[in-house]
Coordinates of C-alpha atoms in Angstrom, one line a residue:
M30 CA 18.3 -41.6 36.8
S31 CA 20.4 -38.6 36.6
Y32 CA 19.5 -35.3 34.9
G33 CA 21.9 -32.8 33.4
N34 CA 25.0 -35.1 33.5
R35 CA 25.5 -35.1 29.7
S36 CA 28.1 -32.4 30.0
G37 CA 30.4 -34.2 32.4
G38 CA 28.5 -33.4 35.6
R39 CA 28.9 -29.6 35.5
G40 CA 26.0 -27.2 35.4
G41 CA 22.4 -27.8 36.1
Y42 CA 19.3 -28.6 34.2
G43 CA 19.7 -28.0 30.4
S44 CA 23.3 -26.8 30.6
S45 CA 26.0 -27.6 28.2
R46 CA 28.8 -25.7 30.0
G47 CA 28.2 -24.6 33.6
G48 CA 25.4 -22.2 32.8
G49 CA 22.8 -23.6 35.1
Y50 CA 19.2 -23.4 33.9
G51 CA 19.1 -22.6 30.2
G52 CA 22.8 -23.3 29.8
S53 CA 23.6 -19.9 28.4
G54 CA 26.8 -19.4 30.4
G55 CA 25.7 -16.7 32.9
S56 CA 23.0 -14.6 31.1
G57 CA 20.2 -16.6 32.6
G58 CA 18.8 -17.7 29.3
R59 CA 17.8 -14.1 28.3
S60 CA 19.0 -12.2 25.3
S61 CA 21.2 -9.2 25.7
S62 CA 18.4 -6.9 24.2
G63 CA 17.2 -6.2 27.8
G64 CA 13.8 -7.3 29.1
F65 CA 11.1 -6.6 26.5
G66 CA 13.6 -4.7 24.3
S67 CA 11.3 -1.7 23.9
S68 CA 13.2 0.4 26.5
F69 CA 16.3 0.5 24.3
K70 CA 14.7 0.8 21.0
P71 CA 14.7 4.3 19.4
K72 CA 11.3 5.9 19.3
P73 CA 9.9 6.8 15.9
V74 CA 8.7 10.2 17.2
E75 CA 10.3 13.1 19.0
V76 CA 8.9 15.8 21.3
G77 CA 8.3 19.0 19.4
K78 CA 8.2 17.5 16.0
E79 CA 5.2 17.4 13.7
Y80 CA 3.8 14.3 11.9
D81 CA 1.0 13.6 9.4
V82 CA -1.2 10.9 10.8
T83 CA -4.7 9.3 10.5
I84 CA -6.5 8.7 13.7
S85 CA -7.3 4.9 13.6
D86 CA -9.2 4.5 16.9
T87 CA -10.4 6.2 20.1
S88 CA -9.1 5.6 23.6
R89 CA -11.3 4.9 26.6
R90 CA -10.6 8.5 27.6
G91 CA -11.9 9.8 24.3
E92 CA -8.5 10.7 22.8
G93 CA -7.7 9.8 19.2
I94 CA -5.2 7.1 18.7
A95 CA -2.6 7.3 15.9
K96 CA 0.3 5.0 15.2
I97 CA 3.7 5.7 13.6
D98 CA 5.7 2.5 12.9
G99 CA 3.4 0.7 15.4
F100 CA 4.2 3.3 18.1
V101 CA 1.0 4.6 19.8
I102 CA 0.3 8.3 20.0
F103 CA -2.7 9.6 21.9
V104 CA -4.0 12.8 20.3
A105 CA -6.3 15.0 22.4
G106 CA -9.4 16.2 20.6
A107 CA -9.0 14.0 17.5
K108 CA -11.7 11.8 16.2
Q109 CA -11.5 8.4 14.5
G110 CA -10.9 8.6 10.8
Q111 CA -9.6 12.1 11.0
S112 CA -6.4 12.9 9.0
A113 CA -4.3 15.6 10.7
R114 CA -0.9 17.0 11.3
I115 CA 0.0 16.6 15.0
K116 CA 2.7 17.9 17.2
V117 CA 4.2 15.5 19.8
T118 CA 4.1 16.9 23.3
R119 CA 5.4 13.9 25.3
V120 CA 7.2 10.6 24.7
T121 CA 7.4 7.7 27.1
D122 CA 8.7 4.2 26.7
R123 CA 5.4 2.8 25.6
F124 CA 3.4 5.7 24.0
A125 CA 3.4 9.4 23.1
T126 CA 0.9 12.2 23.4
G127 CA 0.3 14.9 20.9
E128 CA -2.1 17.7 19.8
V129 CA -3.6 18.6 16.5
V130 CA -1.8 21.3 14.6
T131 CA -3.8 21.2 11.3
G132 CA -6.5 19.1 9.9
A133 CA -10.3 18.6 10.2
G134 CA -11.4 19.8 13.6
A135 CA -8.1 21.5 14.4
G136 CA -9.9 24.6 15.7
T137 CA -11.8 22.7 18.3
A138 CA -8.9 20.5 19.5
E139 CA -7.8 22.8 22.3
A140 CA -11.4 23.5 23.5
T141 CA -12.2 19.8 23.5
S142 CA -9.1 18.8 25.5
E143 CA -9.6 21.6 28.0
T144 CA -13.2 20.7 28.6
A145 CA -12.4 17.0 28.9
S146 CA -9.6 17.4 31.4
S147 CA -11.5 19.9 33.6
S148 CA -14.6 17.7 33.7
E149 CA -12.5 14.6 34.7
E150 CA -10.9 16.4 37.6
Q151 CA -14.1 17.7 39.2
P152 CA -16.1 15.2 41.4
E153 CA -19.8 14.9 40.8
A154 CA -22.1 16.7 43.3

């Protein structure tokens, strides 16, 4: 029994025109969007801009988690359920970080983030 000969003996498994596995003619069966597609997708936030958000969850490190169009933003010093205006400080391919500008608890946001970061860096005695 012969596999892959339906196209006249050219190509490999699943091909219809010499494309080899997947038969897509040289793209290897992948779409042209590139991997997971997230690296080429424009981010819904920009560094330095402010956004009104509601903190929906808390990370393992204690940062608030907000989402804009499904894009995750970690907000230092924010608490779950808090509505606040945040300023984005960093954007990566998968998430962003920000800080509270106004909103409930805005006055303690900097003190909380400074205390949390300094206590994480110091080893226990």
